[in-house]
Coordinates of C-alpha atoms in Angstrom, one line a residue:
Chain A
M2 CA -10.6 16.1 -16.1
L3 CA -11.1 15.3 -12.2
S4 CA -12.4 11.8 -12.3
V5 CA -14.4 11.6 -8.7
A6 CA -15.3 8.6 -6.6
L7 CA -19.1 9.3 -4.7
P8 CA -20.8 7.3 -2.6
K9 CA -24.0 6.0 -3.3
G10 CA -26.7 6.9 -1.0
R11 CA -27.4 9.7 1.1
L12 CA -24.1 10.9 1.6
G13 CA -23.0 11.3 -2.0
D14 CA -26.5 13.2 -2.6
K15 CA -25.3 15.6 0.3
V16 CA -21.9 15.5 -1.2
Y17 CA -23.2 16.1 -4.7
R18 CA -25.2 19.1 -3.8
L19 CA -21.8 20.6 -2.4
L20 CA -19.9 20.1 -5.3
E21 CA -22.6 21.4 -7.6
S22 CA -22.9 24.6 -5.2
V23 CA -18.9 25.5 -6.2
G24 CA -19.4 24.7 -9.9
Y25 CA -18.8 21.3 -10.4
G26 CA -22.6 20.5 -11.1
C27 CA -23.6 17.0 -13.7
P28 CA -27.1 17.5 -14.0
E29 CA -27.4 13.9 -15.6
L30 CA -26.3 12.5 -12.5
L31 CA -29.5 13.6 -10.8
G32 CA -31.6 12.1 -13.4
D33 CA -33.3 8.5 -13.2
S34 CA -30.8 6.8 -14.7
R35 CA -29.1 3.3 -14.1
K36 CA -25.9 4.7 -15.1
L37 CA -22.9 4.9 -13.2
V38 CA -20.7 7.5 -14.8
F39 CA -21.6 10.8 -15.3
E40 CA -19.5 13.3 -17.3
N41 CA -19.8 17.0 -17.2
E42 CA -16.8 18.3 -19.9
E43 CA -17.6 21.9 -19.3
N44 CA -17.2 21.6 -15.4
G45 CA -14.4 19.4 -16.5
V46 CA -15.4 16.6 -13.8
R47 CA -16.5 13.1 -14.5
Y48 CA -18.5 11.0 -11.6
F49 CA -18.1 7.3 -10.9
L50 CA -21.1 6.2 -8.3
V51 CA -19.7 3.8 -6.1
K52 CA -20.7 1.3 -3.3
P53 CA -19.5 3.7 0.1
S54 CA -15.9 1.3 1.1
D55 CA -15.0 1.2 -2.0
V56 CA -14.5 4.4 -2.9
P57 CA -11.4 4.4 -1.1
I58 CA -10.4 1.3 -3.5
Y59 CA -11.3 3.6 -6.4
V60 CA -9.5 6.4 -5.7
E61 CA -6.2 4.4 -3.9
N62 CA -6.1 2.4 -7.4
G63 CA -6.1 5.8 -9.5
A64 CA -9.4 4.9 -11.2
A65 CA -10.5 8.0 -9.5
D66 CA -8.6 11.3 -8.7
V67 CA -10.6 12.0 -5.6
G68 CA -13.4 10.3 -4.0
V69 CA -15.4 11.3 -0.5
A70 CA -15.3 8.7 1.9
G71 CA -16.3 8.1 5.9
R72 CA -13.3 8.5 8.2
D73 CA -14.6 4.7 9.6
I74 CA -13.7 3.4 6.2
L75 CA -10.6 5.3 5.9
L76 CA -9.9 4.0 9.4
E77 CA -10.8 0.4 8.7
Y78 CA -9.0 -0.2 5.4
S79 CA -6.2 1.9 6.0
P80 CA -5.8 2.6 2.0
V81 CA -2.9 4.7 0.7
V82 CA -4.7 8.1 0.0
H83 CA -4.6 11.8 0.8
E84 CA -6.6 12.9 2.9
L85 CA -7.2 17.0 1.8
L86 CA -10.4 17.8 3.6
D87 CA -12.9 17.2 6.2
L88 CA -16.3 17.8 4.8
G89 CA -17.8 18.4 7.9
I90 CA -21.1 16.4 6.9
G91 CA -22.3 12.6 7.9
R92 CA -21.5 12.9 11.1
C93 CA -21.4 10.2 13.7
R94 CA -19.6 8.4 16.0
M95 CA -17.6 5.0 16.4
A96 CA -19.1 3.6 19.6
V97 CA -18.8 0.6 21.9
A98 CA -22.6 -0.3 22.9
A99 CA -23.9 -3.3 25.0
R100 CA -27.4 -4.3 26.9
E101 CA -28.4 -2.2 29.8
G102 CA -27.2 -3.2 32.8
F103 CA -24.1 -4.9 30.8
R104 CA -20.9 -5.6 33.1
D105 CA -17.5 -6.5 31.5
D106 CA -16.1 -9.3 32.6
L107 CA -12.5 -8.7 33.0
T108 CA -11.7 -12.7 33.9
R109 CA -12.3 -13.9 30.1
P110 CA -12.2 -11.8 26.9
L111 CA -14.6 -9.8 25.4
R112 CA -17.0 -10.8 22.7
V113 CA -16.8 -8.0 20.1
A114 CA -19.4 -8.0 17.3
T115 CA -18.6 -5.3 14.6
K116 CA -17.7 -5.0 10.7
F117 CA -15.1 -2.6 11.6
V118 CA -12.6 -5.4 12.7
E119 CA -9.2 -3.3 12.5
I120 CA -11.2 -0.1 14.8
A121 CA -12.2 -2.3 16.9
K122 CA -8.7 -4.3 17.7
R123 CA -6.8 -1.2 17.4
H124 CA -9.4 0.1 20.4
Y125 CA -9.0 -3.1 22.6
A126 CA -5.4 -3.2 21.9
K127 CA -4.6 0.4 23.0
K128 CA -6.4 -0.4 26.3
N129 CA -4.7 -3.7 26.5
R130 CA -8.1 -6.1 27.0
E131 CA -8.1 -9.5 25.1
I132 CA -11.2 -9.7 22.6
E133 CA -12.2 -12.6 20.4
I134 CA -13.9 -10.4 17.3
I135 CA -16.9 -11.7 15.7
K136 CA -17.0 -10.6 12.2
L137 CA -20.7 -9.6 10.9
Y138 CA -22.0 -7.8 8.0
G139 CA -25.3 -6.3 8.6
S140 CA -28.0 -5.9 11.6
I141 CA -25.1 -5.4 14.5
E142 CA -27.3 -5.2 16.9
L143 CA -28.7 -8.0 17.0
A144 CA -25.3 -9.7 18.2
P145 CA -25.4 -8.5 21.8
L146 CA -29.5 -9.2 22.2
L147 CA -29.0 -13.0 21.1
G148 CA -25.9 -13.7 23.5
L149 CA -23.8 -13.6 20.1
S150 CA -21.4 -11.2 21.4
D151 CA -20.8 -9.1 24.7
V152 CA -20.5 -5.3 23.0
I153 CA -21.0 -4.4 19.6
V154 CA -18.3 -1.8 17.9
D155 CA -20.7 0.2 15.5
I156 CA -21.4 3.8 14.0
V157 CA -24.0 5.5 15.9
E158 CA -26.2 8.5 14.6
T159 CA -29.0 9.0 16.6
G160 CA -28.7 5.9 18.7
T161 CA -32.3 5.8 18.0
T162 CA -31.9 1.7 16.6
L163 CA -29.9 0.9 19.6
R164 CA -32.3 2.3 22.0
E165 CA -35.7 0.5 20.7
N166 CA -33.4 -2.7 20.7
H167 CA -32.5 -2.1 24.5
L168 CA -29.0 -0.9 24.1
H169 CA -26.8 1.8 25.5
V170 CA -23.5 3.4 23.8
C171 CA -21.0 2.3 26.8
E172 CA -17.9 3.7 25.0
E173 CA -17.3 6.8 22.2
I174 CA -14.4 5.2 20.2
L175 CA -14.2 8.6 17.8
P176 CA -15.9 10.9 16.1
I177 CA -16.7 10.2 12.3
S178 CA -17.1 12.3 9.0
A179 CA -16.7 12.5 5.4
R180 CA -13.4 13.4 4.1
L181 CA -12.0 14.4 0.9
I182 CA -9.3 12.1 -0.1
A183 CA -6.6 12.1 -3.1
N184 CA -4.9 9.6 -5.2
P185 CA -1.5 10.7 -4.3
A186 CA -0.2 10.1 -7.8
S187 CA -3.2 12.3 -9.3
R188 CA -2.0 15.1 -6.7
Q189 CA 1.1 15.1 -8.5
F190 CA -0.3 15.6 -12.2
L191 CA -3.4 17.3 -11.0
G192 CA -2.3 19.2 -8.2
N193 CA -3.7 22.6 -9.4
E194 CA -7.3 21.2 -10.1
I195 CA -7.5 19.0 -6.9
A196 CA -6.2 21.9 -5.0
E197 CA -8.7 24.1 -6.6
L198 CA -11.8 21.8 -5.9
A199 CA -10.7 21.1 -2.6
G200 CA -10.0 25.0 -1.9
K201 CA -13.9 25.8 -3.6
L202 CA -15.0 23.3 -1.1
K203 CA -13.7 24.3 2.0
A204 CA -14.8 27.9 1.3
A205 CA -18.3 26.5 1.1
I206 CA -17.7 24.6 4.2
E207 CA -16.1 27.4 6.0
R208 CA -19.4 30.0 4.7
C209 CA -22.3 27.7 5.9
S210 CA -20.4 26.9 9.0
V211 CA -20.2 31.0 9.6
G212 CA -23.9 30.8 8.9
K213 CA -25.1 28.4 11.1
G214 CA -22.8 31.1 14.0
N215 CA -25.1 33.7 12.6
Chain B
M3 CA -8.0 1.6 -14.9
K4 CA -8.8 5.0 -15.4
L5 CA -11.1 5.8 -18.8
D6 CA -8.1 8.0 -20.3
T7 CA -5.0 6.7 -19.0
P8 CA -2.5 6.5 -21.0
S9 CA -0.1 3.7 -22.1
L10 CA 3.5 4.0 -21.8
R11 CA 6.0 2.5 -24.1
Y12 CA 8.1 -0.4 -22.7
D13 CA 8.1 -3.6 -22.0
L14 CA 9.5 -4.7 -18.3
A15 CA 12.2 -6.8 -19.8
E16 CA 13.4 -3.2 -21.9
L17 CA 12.8 -1.0 -19.8
S18 CA 14.7 -3.6 -16.8
S19 CA 17.3 -3.6 -19.5
D20 CA 17.6 0.0 -20.4
L21 CA 17.5 0.9 -16.4
C22 CA 20.6 -0.5 -16.1
A23 CA 22.8 0.7 -18.9
L24 CA 21.8 4.2 -17.3
Y25 CA 23.4 3.1 -14.0
R26 CA 26.3 1.2 -15.5
G27 CA 26.6 4.6 -17.8
A28 CA 27.3 6.6 -14.4
G29 CA 29.6 4.2 -13.0
Y30 CA 28.1 2.0 -10.8
R31 CA 29.1 -1.6 -10.8
K32 CA 26.0 -4.7 -10.9
F33 CA 25.7 -6.4 -7.8
R34 CA 24.3 -9.6 -8.2
M35 CA 23.1 -11.9 -4.9
R36 CA 21.8 -15.4 -3.8
K37 CA 17.6 -15.3 -3.4
F38 CA 18.0 -16.3 0.4
E39 CA 19.8 -14.6 3.4
E40 CA 19.6 -15.2 7.2
Y41 CA 16.0 -14.9 8.4
S42 CA 17.6 -12.9 11.7
L43 CA 18.6 -10.1 8.9
Y44 CA 15.4 -9.5 8.1
L45 CA 13.9 -10.2 12.1
E46 CA 16.2 -7.3 13.3
N47 CA 14.9 -4.9 10.6
K48 CA 11.9 -5.5 10.2
N49 CA 10.6 -1.8 10.2
F50 CA 12.7 -1.8 7.5
L51 CA 10.7 -3.9 5.5
V52 CA 7.6 -2.6 3.2
S53 CA 6.1 -5.9 4.9
E54 CA 7.1 -7.9 8.1
H55 CA 6.1 -11.0 6.3
V56 CA 9.0 -13.3 5.3
L57 CA 9.1 -16.4 3.5
A58 CA 11.6 -18.5 5.6
F59 CA 13.2 -21.8 5.6
N60 CA 15.4 -24.1 7.1
G61 CA 18.3 -24.8 5.2
L62 CA 20.1 -28.0 5.3
D63 CA 22.8 -27.6 8.4
G64 CA 19.7 -25.7 10.0
R65 CA 20.3 -22.1 9.7
L66 CA 16.7 -20.8 9.1
L67 CA 16.7 -18.6 6.3
A68 CA 14.2 -16.2 4.3
L69 CA 13.6 -16.1 0.6
K70 CA 14.4 -12.2 0.4
P71 CA 12.5 -9.5 0.7
D72 CA 14.1 -7.0 -0.1
V73 CA 17.8 -5.7 -1.6
T74 CA 19.0 -3.0 0.4
L75 CA 19.9 -4.6 3.4
S76 CA 21.3 -7.5 1.7
I77 CA 23.7 -4.6 0.2
V78 CA 24.4 -3.2 3.5
K79 CA 25.0 -5.6 5.4
N80 CA 27.8 -7.0 3.2
T81 CA 29.5 -4.1 1.3
G82 CA 33.1 -3.4 2.2
A83 CA 32.5 0.3 1.8
S84 CA 34.0 2.9 4.3
E85 CA 33.4 6.4 4.2
T86 CA 36.7 6.7 2.7
E87 CA 36.3 4.5 -0.3
G88 CA 33.0 3.9 -0.9
E89 CA 31.1 2.2 -3.5
K90 CA 28.3 2.4 -6.1
L91 CA 26.2 -0.7 -6.9
F92 CA 23.1 -1.1 -9.1
Y93 CA 21.0 -4.1 -9.2
A94 CA 18.0 -6.2 -10.9
E95 CA 16.4 -8.5 -8.8
S96 CA 13.4 -10.3 -7.7
V97 CA 12.7 -9.8 -3.6
Y98 CA 9.4 -12.2 -2.2
R99 CA 6.8 -9.7 -0.6
L100 CA 3.6 -10.0 0.8
D101 CA 1.0 -8.2 -0.7
K102 CA -1.1 -7.1 2.0
K103 CA -4.3 -6.6 -0.3
T104 CA -4.4 -10.3 -1.9
K105 CA -2.3 -11.7 1.7
E106 CA -0.4 -13.5 -1.2
Y107 CA 3.3 -13.6 -1.3
R108 CA 4.4 -12.4 -4.8
E109 CA 7.6 -12.2 -6.6
I110 CA 8.5 -8.5 -7.0
E111 CA 10.9 -7.4 -9.6
Q112 CA 12.9 -4.5 -8.7
V113 CA 15.9 -2.4 -10.2
G114 CA 17.7 0.3 -8.3
L115 CA 21.3 1.6 -7.2
E116 CA 23.0 2.0 -3.5
M117 CA 25.8 4.9 -3.1
L118 CA 27.3 3.5 0.0
G119 CA 29.8 6.0 1.4
G120 CA 31.0 9.3 0.8
V121 CA 27.7 10.5 -0.1
D122 CA 28.4 14.6 -0.1
A123 CA 26.3 17.4 -2.1
V124 CA 27.4 15.6 -5.5
G125 CA 26.6 12.3 -4.7
T126 CA 23.1 13.2 -3.6
L127 CA 22.6 15.2 -6.7
E128 CA 23.8 12.6 -8.7
V129 CA 21.5 9.9 -7.0
L130 CA 18.5 12.4 -7.4
S131 CA 19.4 13.5 -11.5
L132 CA 19.4 9.1 -12.2
A133 CA 15.9 8.5 -10.2
L134 CA 14.5 11.4 -12.6
E135 CA 16.5 10.1 -15.8
S136 CA 15.0 6.7 -14.6
L137 CA 11.4 8.5 -14.6
S138 CA 12.2 9.7 -18.0
L139 CA 13.0 6.3 -19.5
I140 CA 9.6 4.7 -18.3
S141 CA 7.8 8.3 -19.9
E142 CA 8.0 11.9 -20.3
G143 CA 5.4 12.7 -17.5
S144 CA 7.1 11.7 -14.8
V145 CA 7.4 14.4 -11.0
L146 CA 9.9 13.4 -8.3
A147 CA 8.5 14.2 -5.0
I148 CA 11.0 15.1 -2.5
S149 CA 11.0 15.0 1.7
H150 CA 13.9 15.2 4.0
M151 CA 13.1 12.8 7.0
G152 CA 16.2 14.7 9.2
L153 CA 14.5 18.3 8.9
L154 CA 11.2 16.5 9.5
D155 CA 12.5 14.6 12.5
A156 CA 14.6 17.8 14.0
I157 CA 11.3 19.5 13.9
F158 CA 9.4 17.4 15.8
R159 CA 12.1 17.2 18.4
S160 CA 12.1 20.7 19.0
L161 CA 7.9 20.5 20.0
G162 CA 9.4 18.5 22.8
L163 CA 7.2 15.5 22.2
G164 CA 7.5 11.7 22.6
A165 CA 8.0 8.8 20.8
A166 CA 4.4 8.2 20.5
A167 CA 3.1 11.7 19.7
S168 CA 6.1 11.8 16.8
S169 CA 4.4 8.6 15.5
S170 CA 0.8 10.2 15.5
L171 CA 2.6 13.3 13.6
Y172 CA 4.1 10.9 11.0
A173 CA 0.8 9.4 10.2
C174 CA -0.7 12.6 9.4
F175 CA 1.7 13.8 7.5
K176 CA 1.8 10.6 5.7
T177 CA -1.7 10.8 4.6
A178 CA -1.3 14.7 4.3
G179 CA -4.1 15.3 6.7
A180 CA -4.0 18.9 7.5
H181 CA -6.8 18.8 9.2
E182 CA -5.9 15.7 11.6
L183 CA -3.1 17.5 12.1
R184 CA -4.3 20.3 13.2
A185 CA -6.9 18.1 15.5
L186 CA -3.4 16.3 16.8
L187 CA -1.5 19.6 17.2
S188 CA -4.2 21.0 19.4
E189 CA -4.5 18.2 21.8
L190 CA -0.9 17.8 22.2
G191 CA -0.8 21.9 23.0
V192 CA 1.0 23.0 20.2
D193 CA 0.1 26.0 18.9
G194 CA 0.6 30.0 17.9
G195 CA 2.6 30.2 14.8
R196 CA 4.4 26.3 14.9
A197 CA 1.2 25.0 14.5
D198 CA 0.4 27.3 11.6
A199 CA 3.9 26.7 10.2
L200 CA 3.5 22.8 10.6
K201 CA 0.0 23.2 8.9
A202 CA 1.5 25.3 6.4
L203 CA 3.6 22.6 5.3
L204 CA 0.8 20.1 4.5
D205 CA -1.9 22.3 2.6
F206 CA -3.3 21.2 -0.2
D207 CA -3.4 24.7 -2.0
A208 CA 0.2 25.5 -0.9
G209 CA 3.6 25.5 -3.2
D210 CA 7.4 24.9 -2.9
A211 CA 7.7 28.1 -2.1
E212 CA 4.8 28.6 0.9
R213 CA 6.5 25.2 2.1
L214 CA 10.0 26.4 2.4
E215 CA 9.0 29.8 4.1
A216 CA 7.0 27.2 6.5
V217 CA 10.2 25.5 7.2
R218 CA 12.1 28.6 7.6
A219 CA 9.1 29.6 10.4
L220 CA 10.1 26.2 12.2
S221 CA 13.7 26.7 12.1
T222 CA 14.7 27.2 15.8
S223 CA 17.7 25.1 16.4
E224 CA 21.1 24.7 14.3
E225 CA 20.1 21.8 13.2
I226 CA 16.5 22.4 11.4
R227 CA 18.7 25.3 10.0
E228 CA 21.4 23.5 8.7
T229 CA 18.8 20.8 7.4
A230 CA 16.7 23.1 5.7
E231 CA 19.4 24.9 4.0
E232 CA 20.4 21.3 2.8
L233 CA 16.8 20.8 1.0
E234 CA 16.6 24.4 -0.4
S235 CA 20.1 23.7 -2.3
L236 CA 19.6 21.1 -3.1
L237 CA 16.0 22.2 -4.9
S238 CA 17.9 24.8 -6.5
A239 CA 20.7 22.6 -8.0
L240 CA 18.1 20.2 -9.5
A241 CA 16.4 23.1 -10.7
E242 CA 19.6 24.5 -12.5
L243 CA 20.2 21.0 -14.1
G244 CA 16.6 21.5 -15.9
Y245 CA 14.8 19.4 -13.3
R246 CA 12.5 22.3 -12.1
D247 CA 9.0 21.2 -13.4
R248 CA 9.7 17.8 -12.3
V249 CA 10.6 18.2 -8.8
R250 CA 8.0 18.6 -6.0
L251 CA 9.0 18.8 -2.3
D252 CA 6.3 17.2 -0.8
F253 CA 6.6 16.2 3.1
S254 CA 4.3 13.6 2.8
V255 CA 6.5 11.6 1.6
V256 CA 7.4 9.8 4.5
S257 CA 10.2 7.0 5.6
D258 CA 10.7 5.3 8.9
S259 CA 12.8 7.8 11.0
D260 CA 14.6 4.6 12.6
Y261 CA 16.6 4.2 9.4
Y262 CA 16.0 7.4 7.0
N263 CA 18.4 10.4 8.4
G264 CA 18.0 12.7 5.2
I265 CA 16.2 13.2 1.9
V266 CA 13.7 10.7 1.2
F267 CA 11.9 10.9 -2.2
S268 CA 9.5 9.0 -4.5
G269 CA 9.1 9.2 -7.9
Y270 CA 5.3 8.9 -10.0
I271 CA 4.6 8.5 -13.7
D272 CA 1.3 10.3 -14.8
G273 CA -1.2 7.3 -15.4
V274 CA 0.4 4.9 -12.9
P275 CA -1.8 5.4 -9.4
R276 CA 1.0 4.3 -7.0
A277 CA 4.3 5.5 -6.6
V278 CA 6.9 3.4 -9.1
L279 CA 10.0 4.6 -7.6
S280 CA 11.0 5.3 -3.7
G281 CA 14.8 6.1 -2.2
G282 CA 15.8 7.7 0.9
R283 CA 19.7 8.8 2.8
Y284 CA 19.6 6.3 5.4
D285 CA 22.7 6.3 7.1
R286 CA 20.9 5.0 10.3
L287 CA 20.2 1.5 8.7
A288 CA 23.8 1.3 7.9
A289 CA 24.9 1.7 11.3
K290 CA 22.4 -0.7 12.8
L291 CA 24.3 -2.9 10.6
G292 CA 27.2 -1.9 12.2
K293 CA 28.3 0.2 8.8
S294 CA 29.8 3.9 9.8
I295 CA 29.2 5.1 6.2
S296 CA 26.6 7.6 4.5
A297 CA 24.3 5.9 1.8
L298 CA 21.9 6.8 -0.7
G299 CA 19.9 4.5 -3.1
F300 CA 16.6 4.0 -4.6
A301 CA 14.6 1.5 -6.2
V302 CA 12.1 0.9 -9.3
Y303 CA 9.3 -1.0 -8.9
L304 CA 8.9 -2.7 -11.9
N305 CA 5.6 -4.9 -10.8
E306 CA 3.9 -1.1 -10.5
L307 CA 4.0 -0.6 -13.7
S308 CA 3.0 -3.9 -15.6
Y309 CA -0.3 -3.2 -15.8
F310 CA 0.5 0.1 -17.3
L311 CA 3.3 -0.2 -20.1
G312 CA 2.8 -0.5 -23.5
G313 CA 3.3 -3.8 -25.1
D314 CA 3.2 -5.9 -28.0
A315 CA -0.1 -7.2 -26.6
E316 CA -1.8 -6.0 -30.1
F317 CA -0.3 -8.7 -31.7
D318 CA 0.8 -12.0 -31.3
A319 CA 3.7 -11.8 -33.8
D320 CA 4.1 -9.5 -36.2
Y321 CA 4.3 -12.3 -39.3
L322 CA 2.7 -15.7 -39.2
L323 CA 4.6 -17.5 -41.9
L324 CA 2.7 -20.3 -42.9
Y325 CA 4.4 -23.4 -44.5
G326 CA 3.1 -26.8 -46.2
E327 CA 4.6 -30.6 -46.1
N328 CA 5.9 -29.8 -49.2
D329 CA 8.0 -27.0 -48.4
A330 CA 12.0 -27.5 -47.6
P331 CA 12.7 -27.5 -43.9
S332 CA 15.7 -24.9 -44.8
A333 CA 13.5 -22.6 -47.3
V334 CA 11.3 -21.8 -44.6
C335 CA 13.8 -21.4 -42.2
R336 CA 15.2 -18.9 -44.7
A337 CA 12.6 -17.2 -45.3
A338 CA 11.9 -16.6 -41.5
A339 CA 15.2 -15.6 -40.9
A340 CA 14.6 -12.7 -43.8
L341 CA 11.7 -11.8 -42.7
R342 CA 12.9 -11.4 -38.7
A343 CA 14.9 -8.6 -40.2
S344 CA 11.2 -6.7 -39.9
G345 CA 9.6 -7.9 -37.1
S346 CA 8.6 -11.4 -35.4
V347 CA 7.7 -14.0 -37.0
Y348 CA 5.6 -17.3 -35.8
L349 CA 5.9 -20.5 -37.9
A350 CA 3.1 -22.6 -38.0
K351 CA 1.3 -24.8 -40.5
S352 CA -2.3 -23.5 -40.0
I353 CA -3.4 -20.5 -38.5
P354 CA -3.3 -20.8 -34.7
E355 CA -6.9 -20.7 -33.0
G356 CA -7.0 -16.7 -32.0
F357 CA -3.4 -15.9 -33.2
R358 CA -3.3 -12.3 -34.1
A359 CA -0.6 -11.0 -36.7
R360 CA 0.6 -7.9 -38.3
E361 CA 0.7 -10.1 -41.5
I362 CA 0.6 -13.5 -42.9
K363 CA 2.6 -15.0 -45.1
R364 CA 3.2 -18.1 -47.2
M365 CA 5.7 -20.3 -48.9
G366 CA 5.5 -20.6 -52.2
E367 CA 7.1 -22.5 -54.7
D368 CA 10.1 -19.5 -55.3
G369 CA 9.6 -18.9 -51.5
L370 CA 7.5 -16.4 -49.9
C371 CA 4.5 -15.2 -51.4

C-alpha cells in the first residue's frame, strides 16, 4: 500500500481530484471529518493530510512514500527526496516586491523580509548583494509599508494583494508549481507502485494540457 | 513512523559485532584510531565531509585538533598501502557530525571497510558483495543502488559544459528530477538524442535495461565506453553471484566528483527511510592526500537503524528474581546464575516500579520457586 502525504487546503484538494481521476480515490477523504488518515485498501492507497510545509518532512522521514509539495518548500528546506513530476498545478512565482517608486541604495545592505530565508539568501548571493534578512511568518507585505524592510521575497499568484498594498514585483526569482516527491528508500522497495502512480499522473497532465491546447 | 513499518531483528551492539566478524572473515584487519585528528586534514578536504562543521579544540602543544567527523580520511592519510602492496582494513568507530536538522553535534557510530591499493574487478566485486552481505545481516529486505561517478563525469564533460553547468546537472541527478533536467538541458542548449538519453537515465519508469541502453546512446568517447562496460560487467557479475534482485542501477546516487571517480553505491533496508550504507571508489581523494593508489570502501550508518531495530523493548529482563532478607546471598547468586542460562536476570528485593519481566521468580526455602 502506498502512503501519500497531501497538503491541506486548496492545493491538496486539486491534487486529490487529480489522483482520484487516475484511480487513487478515497471518498472518505472528501467527507466532513476531522480525521487525518484515510485509507482505501481497494485502490492500495493511504492518505495523510498535513500542513503543506510539512509534506517533505513526512516524505523524507519515510512516514509517507510519496507526497505533493510546492517547489518553494523544496527549495527552501532542501529535503532529501526525489522529485518525480511537475504536476503543473498551484502555479505561481517567487518574486522580489517593493513599494512603488523604490530605488535600491547600493551603499548599504538591502533589508529583505521573507519567510523563504534560504531562497532569498541564494538569490542575493548570486548577485553578490549584501542583505539583512528579516524572517517573518505571515503578512509579509506589511514589512516594506512600515519601513521594516526595503523589499520582500514572497510567492506571488495574481499580484492582487501586492497591488492593494501599493507594492509591485521588481524581480522574478523563479516559477513555482506543485511537485510529486518520493522517499528515495521507498522508491527502492515500492518502485513499481510509485512509477505506476507517477505514470498515470503524467498521462493525465498531458491529456489535460492537450485538451487546453485544443 | 509509517503505520506498517516492520521492525528488524538486531540490536546495534550485536549488529556491529556481526559486521566486524563478516569483514574479519574476508581477511580485513581492524583499524583503530584516536578520537581526534589535525583540524587541517578536514579543512583541506571539507567537501569530502558530510558537513563542513567540525568540533575543533586546541591541544596542549597549541595544535588545532578536531574530533573526527569521518574515518576514511584518517585511514587514507595514515595508510602505507601501495598499488602493488594493498591493505584491507575495517573499523567500528564513532564520528562527530553536525546534524543539519537539529543544528546539534551528534556522535554517530559507523562500521565500515576500506580496500586500499590494487582495487581491480575482483576487489570491486568483493567489496560490493560485502556491502550486500552487510545489508543481509540487518534484514532480508535490502537493496544496493549503484551508480558510477566516472561515467557521469565523462558524459557531462562530453557535453562541453563548464563546472557550474555540471554542478547543476549533478543537482538534478541527486533529486532524480527528470523534469528539472529537461528544463536545464534546454537552457544549456543540449537537445536531440543526447538530451533524451540523459533524461532516460533518470526517468522514473525506466528499468536497468533502459538505463544501460541510454548510457550506450551517450557513449561518444572511449572513456565513456570503457566505464559503461565496467559498469555492465559489474552488474552481470553481481547477477551471477545471485544478487541481481537486490541490485539497482540508480543514477540518483551521486557523490562529490572531486573525490569519487568510479562506482558509488547506497544501501537501503525496507522500512528504514534513509540509506543505511554508503560507499564508493575514491582514488581522487587518495591522490589529494598524496597517495597514488586505487581505493574503495563503504560505511554502515548504525545511527540510521537505531529507531528501527528490534530489541528487548518489550521486557526489561527475562526474569525478575525476588529475594528476601533471610535468603543466603550465595544461594541467591547461585539461583540467578542458573536462570541466566535461559535468559537475562534482574535481582531485586521487590518489584521495581514500571519494571516488566517475562517471568517473576522468588527465592523459597529450597531455592527458586
